[in-house]
Amino acid sequence: MPALTIFRTFTTRPFAGDDLQLICFVLGTYRLIQLFCLIPLAVITLVNRFKGNDLLYNGYGRWCPQYELLSDNEFISLSYEDRQKVTRPSSQYLFTMLAAIFMVVDVAWMFAVWSAASVGTPTQPKGRDKILRPLIIFKMFVINFFPVALVVYGIIKTYNSRANNYGCGNVPLLYDPDATPAFVLFSILLVTYALELLVFPTIATNKIVKFTRGHIASERYSTQKRGERLEMCLGGLMKCFSVLLNNPNLGGKELKNKGELKDFASNLMGFANNDTKLDIVLSDMYIGAKMLARVQAERRLLAIQRLQQTSNQKKTEREDKDNIVEAPTGDAIEGATKKDYRSTLKKDGKRRSVLTLQTSEQGKEYVVVEKDVLCSDNKNDVDVLKEVAHYSIYAEYVYWHFRLVAIEHFALGKEETRFLPSSDTTWDLIREKFSLTSIGLDESLLVYASFHSGLASTPYAVIVDEVKETVVIAIRGTISMEDWVIDLQYVPSPLDKVGDICGFDGKGRLCHKGVLTRAKWLYNDLKKYRILKQLYAEDSPYKEHNLVVVGHSLGGGCAQVLSLLLRPSFPGLKCYAYEPPGCIFDDEFCSKSKEWITSIVRGDDVVPRLTQPNLESLRDEFFDVTAQIKVPKIKAFYDVKTPCPDSHLVSRNANMLCKKAQIDRDTSFSEKLRVFRNERADKNRESTKLYIAGKIIHLVDTTGDETKYVPYWASRYEFNQVVLSNKMLSDHSVPPLVQILKNLKLDETHEVLVQEHVIVNDEEDEEEVRVFICFSNPHGKISFIVLVFCFAAWITNIWSNQGCKFVSRATTITFPNGTLSPGYGLSAGMWAYNLRECIDPNSCDFDNPNDLQESEFCQPYPLGLIEIDANTKAGRAFASLANFIGFIGLGLVLFSTSMKLRKQSCVALCVVLFISCLVGGLQFLFLRGVMCGRIELVDGDMADATCTLSENGYAAVAAVVLWFVALVGSGVMLYTY
């Protein structure tokens, strides 16, 4: 942050100036795809050029029947007339060279942008924009000229070639030039360049839209209108999501976008700084959230140490009273993790207690508090836990099981949404026909169920539990899109009118708006079908049964509010809410609801902590942590991606974050944040905070592996911080919760097991964080020096074995009668020889070498005259292998200039460069081949050739030397590792 302004209205948004590494990465990947096409195209172009396959004779190419220039059975020279007829087209060569130049220039630009974008911190640019702005302008108006020129040139060339049948006239072609690999690669490159140019119409369209917006009535962009559009977008996204998934269970049919998400859209606009723009981009959100999670983990870890000290002090006091709890063994302490912080229990009459961590009222620090633990010595605790465990199965089965039973065993149609026995069905018949034995509930009867899911309606079931002699109302939690809409309607709603109707004092009391809507529908549905009235009628065998309301997640919140509505009619009612939302009642009503509501929260479950104040607190802490980042964003990105063990948490955070007192308050971000917080503070003064209702049992994982839990009585104020952990979502699942409650053992002693040593500033034992920063030279200057030698060696080696002047060949002809004569001298390469031409066209003797000179053209060897031997093949193979292996070594060295290689990678680099040096030397086996030995000519004469290195041969020697120097440099890198 913030977005980089290029011109007055042209910015890089949604990317900040320090996000351009992502643009470089995406563009680099695109260039890599082009490189995979460009390299073989360049190789084909050069090979054809060196071999002479690109020569035209009288304007005809090799694909034309009219092409008849060079013999395949003898070495030849060009006469003056032939020299005038031979031409070399430069179109493909020019295109390849221009593409290569574009590739080099653009890659260099990406390296420059990458390095410039790594300057400063997320909130302090430190001159970053002054460097990036001219680079982007250069990209827009200079570098982008290349793809434009390449596309235009390629289209014109292709059109002109096809227009005259590729220069062959009206005769059929020997083969189609469009079917060659070179043309396929050329076409792919042309398409990629054309796609790249689409950025210009995109920018133009964006500017037109912005210009149009500026001339439309300003009312369209008022806060109210923006809120309405945001509401429409959110509803549309949810509707599209449900359509794409095409799952009837996900609902979505009742979403009409007519105010259902109005309150949430308004809160979201306020939460996301609609009035004051803070220039927060997606990368800031990701890095800030990850750093915030680590800050929370560090805060908890340090609090654990305080907890350990307090626990040890308590333990000493108990030992003085001869009431000792055995301490954990040393091995156990060494194997403990931060998750094992929670409890040292002590017996105190009929109540045991636990020392636990609780967030402060501001939610920004931990305090050690002593909490009452549910124990077997306390009859009330045992009874409550038995009830909670028993009824949890109903909260789970109401999701799917009851509907499946009704369809498979109770003759409910698949399209029907309501199960209700006929009015003439007796209670005995209900007990006989509608037992839930098939799902393991042997003494339970399903007497009513509604499976319709809408905005107001929600699936629920009424069950008679003959074991506990209770009537259970089980309400389903969040599944459908309508459920999500209700979840998002978390603004406080008054209970005055509802209280007057149902018979309780709701004056001045507030409740979760969406949950209240569902609870009222449940209340009316029970009343409409007279379910409770029949169950508690005078002739009913269940009239003495107590009423219990249960639910999980959103269903737990609905159960809490429904229990409030029903309690005036059923004073003995009980409610068990499993992992309910954290914003149900206001503070005073939560205290009163302890008489009949018990809520269960597991571990770090995020749902009981999701309240508007908690989210705003999380957002404010996120801003603080983002402002504390003291390193470039790219470095912070790689650091948060690297796993951070507890033992290095403090030191890693210290390396990334400055202290709050050291935050620079004079930056643009700090000033905007100050204004934003003042605006939000004024709005938040009018809001009322809602909490989890009733008594709260918090299940705490004491081993970190979800095998042992300790339940303690928690305060609703403990859940005033959203805990960013890897279990914040999994802890909300209901099936594991049911098993945990069933297997909970109250008599187990849980000890505090904490790592005693936390490394504060010890980097030696910490696994090194390796960050990719272009040309940062983590190995020192040696890596850059090695890169220069590798690049020079690779280019030199390619040039050496692709030319036709590797050796200069002098020949002596031996006739059958023993007479010797100077032969046809020429320059030869790995794949072709150099054509010679007359010096003086008026007096030229082709048999006299002194009358000939080297031309600019290469020609493949006459296969009818020469049979390529093993040494020549080996020289060619080793030359090609040196190019390939050298390219791998070049890539490794290039990588080492941006990220530190591991020791094994340095060893691999040395091996690769050694092999490149070795095979580069072995290509000189060509000197022992047929071109430098004896050749039997077609008329029986013998040609003895003597070869000396020519310009390409000397280049091959230079390449081997360069590879060797690079090898020595890589050895230095390995030695100094």
mmCIF file of N, CA and C in Angstrom, residues 293-305 307 333 335-343 357 366 604 644-647 649 700-704 723-726 752-755 758:
data_model
loop_
_atom_site.group_PDB
_atom_site.id
_atom_site.type_symbol
_atom_site.label_atom_id
_atom_site.label_comp_id
_atom_site.label_asym_id
_atom_site.label_seq_id
_atom_site.Cartn_x
_atom_site.Cartn_y
_atom_site.Cartn_z
ATOM 1 N N ALA A 293 -1.883 -13.470 13.144
ATOM 2 C CA ALA A 293 -1.993 -14.808 13.748
ATOM 3 C C ALA A 293 -0.725 -15.153 14.532
ATOM 4 N N ARG A 294 0.426 -14.760 13.991
ATOM 5 C CA ARG A 294 1.679 -15.032 14.699
ATOM 6 C C ARG A 294 1.818 -14.166 15.939
ATOM 7 N N VAL A 295 1.348 -12.933 15.857
ATOM 8 C CA VAL A 295 1.380 -12.062 17.038
ATOM 9 C C VAL A 295 0.489 -12.640 18.130
ATOM 10 N N GLN A 296 -0.710 -13.112 17.741
ATOM 11 C CA GLN A 296 -1.584 -13.748 18.726
ATOM 12 C C GLN A 296 -0.929 -14.990 19.319
ATOM 13 N N ALA A 297 -0.262 -15.776 18.465
ATOM 14 C CA ALA A 297 0.403 -16.979 18.962
ATOM 15 C C ALA A 297 1.529 -16.617 19.929
ATOM 16 N N GLU A 298 2.286 -15.574 19.614
ATOM 17 C CA GLU A 298 3.357 -15.135 20.524
ATOM 18 C C GLU A 298 2.779 -14.646 21.846
ATOM 19 N N ARG A 299 1.696 -13.890 21.751
ATOM 20 C CA ARG A 299 1.057 -13.384 22.964
ATOM 21 C C ARG A 299 0.582 -14.531 23.840
ATOM 22 N N ARG A 300 0.020 -15.537 23.199
ATOM 23 C CA ARG A 300 -0.446 -16.685 23.968
ATOM 24 C C ARG A 300 0.736 -17.457 24.563
ATOM 25 N N LEU A 301 1.806 -17.588 23.778
ATOM 26 C CA LEU A 301 2.969 -18.334 24.244
ATOM 27 C C LEU A 301 3.590 -17.677 25.473
ATOM 28 N N LEU A 302 3.723 -16.367 25.443
ATOM 29 C CA LEU A 302 4.278 -15.668 26.598
ATOM 30 C C LEU A 302 3.334 -15.745 27.792
ATOM 31 N N ALA A 303 2.039 -15.729 27.499
ATOM 32 C CA ALA A 303 1.074 -15.878 28.602
ATOM 33 C C ALA A 303 1.149 -17.267 29.212
ATOM 34 N N ILE A 304 1.454 -18.258 28.377
ATOM 35 C CA ILE A 304 1.605 -19.625 28.884
ATOM 36 C C ILE A 304 2.729 -19.688 29.910
ATOM 37 N N GLN A 305 3.799 -18.958 29.644
ATOM 38 C CA GLN A 305 4.908 -18.953 30.595
ATOM 39 C C GLN A 305 4.474 -18.369 31.935
ATOM 40 N N LEU A 307 1.454 -18.458 32.966
ATOM 41 C CA LEU A 307 0.570 -19.480 33.516
ATOM 42 C C LEU A 307 1.378 -20.577 34.194
ATOM 43 N N ILE A 333 7.433 -32.728 29.416
ATOM 44 C CA ILE A 333 7.608 -31.292 29.236
ATOM 45 C C ILE A 333 8.272 -30.998 27.895
ATOM 46 N N GLY A 335 8.116 -32.654 25.213
ATOM 47 C CA GLY A 335 7.244 -32.918 24.070
ATOM 48 C C GLY A 335 6.024 -32.041 24.022
ATOM 49 N N ALA A 336 5.877 -31.103 24.951
ATOM 50 C CA ALA A 336 4.667 -30.294 25.002
ATOM 51 C C ALA A 336 4.709 -29.190 23.957
ATOM 52 N N THR A 337 3.546 -28.660 23.669
ATOM 53 C CA THR A 337 3.439 -27.554 22.724
ATOM 54 C C THR A 337 2.599 -26.470 23.347
ATOM 55 N N LYS A 338 2.414 -25.382 22.599
ATOM 56 C CA LYS A 338 1.652 -24.268 23.152
ATOM 57 C C LYS A 338 0.198 -24.635 23.397
ATOM 58 N N LYS A 339 -0.285 -25.679 22.728
ATOM 59 C CA LYS A 339 -1.667 -26.077 22.933
ATOM 60 C C LYS A 339 -1.871 -26.691 24.310
ATOM 61 N N ASP A 340 -0.772 -27.036 25.001
ATOM 62 C CA ASP A 340 -0.886 -27.742 26.280
ATOM 63 C C ASP A 340 -0.863 -26.776 27.466
ATOM 64 N N TYR A 341 -1.391 -25.570 27.224
ATOM 65 C CA TYR A 341 -1.215 -24.540 28.218
ATOM 66 C C TYR A 341 -2.248 -24.564 29.330
ATOM 67 N N ARG A 342 -3.310 -25.346 29.167
ATOM 68 C CA ARG A 342 -4.538 -24.884 29.772
ATOM 69 C C ARG A 342 -4.733 -25.105 31.264
ATOM 70 N N SER A 343 -4.198 -26.207 31.845
ATOM 71 C CA SER A 343 -4.746 -26.439 33.172
ATOM 72 C C SER A 343 -3.866 -27.195 34.132
ATOM 73 N N LEU A 357 -6.005 -19.179 30.597
ATOM 74 C CA LEU A 357 -5.759 -17.876 30.001
ATOM 75 C C LEU A 357 -7.064 -17.288 29.509
ATOM 76 N N TYR A 366 -3.489 -11.460 27.280
ATOM 77 C CA TYR A 366 -3.995 -12.561 28.071
ATOM 78 C C TYR A 366 -3.734 -12.296 29.550
ATOM 79 N N ASP A 604 -10.964 -23.248 19.978
ATOM 80 C CA ASP A 604 -10.820 -21.947 19.326
ATOM 81 C C ASP A 604 -11.932 -21.669 18.325
ATOM 82 N N CYS A 644 6.515 -21.551 11.298
ATOM 83 C CA CYS A 644 7.235 -20.937 12.410
ATOM 84 C C CYS A 644 6.995 -21.753 13.676
ATOM 85 N N PRO A 645 7.985 -22.524 14.137
ATOM 86 C CA PRO A 645 7.808 -23.292 15.381
ATOM 87 C C PRO A 645 7.739 -22.358 16.585
ATOM 88 N N ASP A 646 7.153 -22.845 17.664
ATOM 89 C CA ASP A 646 6.983 -22.018 18.852
ATOM 90 C C ASP A 646 8.304 -21.522 19.402
ATOM 91 N N SER A 647 9.337 -22.354 19.275
ATOM 92 C CA SER A 647 10.618 -21.990 19.870
ATOM 93 C C SER A 647 11.251 -20.773 19.191
ATOM 94 N N LEU A 649 9.212 -18.338 17.605
ATOM 95 C CA LEU A 649 8.122 -17.402 17.348
ATOM 96 C C LEU A 649 8.514 -15.974 17.733
ATOM 97 N N VAL A 700 -11.568 -27.385 26.596
ATOM 98 C CA VAL A 700 -10.210 -26.995 26.248
ATOM 99 C C VAL A 700 -9.365 -28.233 25.983
ATOM 100 N N ASP A 701 -8.699 -28.240 24.831
ATOM 101 C CA ASP A 701 -7.810 -29.336 24.462
ATOM 102 C C ASP A 701 -6.522 -29.209 25.276
ATOM 103 N N THR A 702 -6.242 -30.175 26.121
ATOM 104 C CA THR A 702 -5.079 -30.091 27.013
ATOM 105 C C THR A 702 -3.859 -30.807 26.473
ATOM 106 N N THR A 703 -4.004 -31.520 25.367
ATOM 107 C CA THR A 703 -2.861 -32.260 24.820
ATOM 108 C C THR A 703 -2.460 -31.767 23.436
ATOM 109 N N GLY A 704 -3.303 -31.009 22.798
ATOM 110 C CA GLY A 704 -2.999 -30.526 21.455
ATOM 111 C C GLY A 704 -3.339 -31.503 20.354
ATOM 112 N N VAL A 723 -9.762 -15.751 17.538
ATOM 113 C CA VAL A 723 -8.467 -16.422 17.586
ATOM 114 C C VAL A 723 -8.145 -16.968 16.203
ATOM 115 N N LEU A 724 -7.084 -16.464 15.603
ATOM 116 C CA LEU A 724 -6.663 -16.939 14.279
ATOM 117 C C LEU A 724 -5.757 -18.147 14.465
ATOM 118 N N SER A 725 -6.316 -19.324 14.329
ATOM 119 C CA SER A 725 -5.548 -20.557 14.496
ATOM 120 C C SER A 725 -5.992 -21.564 13.455
ATOM 121 N N ASN A 726 -5.256 -22.661 13.347
ATOM 122 C CA ASN A 726 -5.596 -23.681 12.358
ATOM 123 C C ASN A 726 -6.784 -24.524 12.778
ATOM 124 N N VAL A 752 -0.339 -28.543 33.394
ATOM 125 C CA VAL A 752 0.199 -27.574 32.446
ATOM 126 C C VAL A 752 1.517 -28.091 31.929
ATOM 127 N N LEU A 753 1.610 -28.339 30.633
ATOM 128 C CA LEU A 753 2.841 -28.841 30.015
ATOM 129 C C LEU A 753 3.279 -27.811 28.982
ATOM 130 N N VAL A 754 4.339 -27.102 29.297
ATOM 131 C CA VAL A 754 4.777 -25.997 28.454
ATOM 132 C C VAL A 754 6.262 -26.123 28.189
ATOM 133 N N GLN A 755 6.688 -25.752 26.997
ATOM 134 C CA GLN A 755 8.117 -25.716 26.726
ATOM 135 C C GLN A 755 8.766 -24.690 27.638
ATOM 136 N N VAL A 758 12.128 -20.849 25.445
ATOM 137 C CA VAL A 758 11.682 -20.205 24.217
ATOM 138 C C VAL A 758 12.841 -19.398 23.675
#
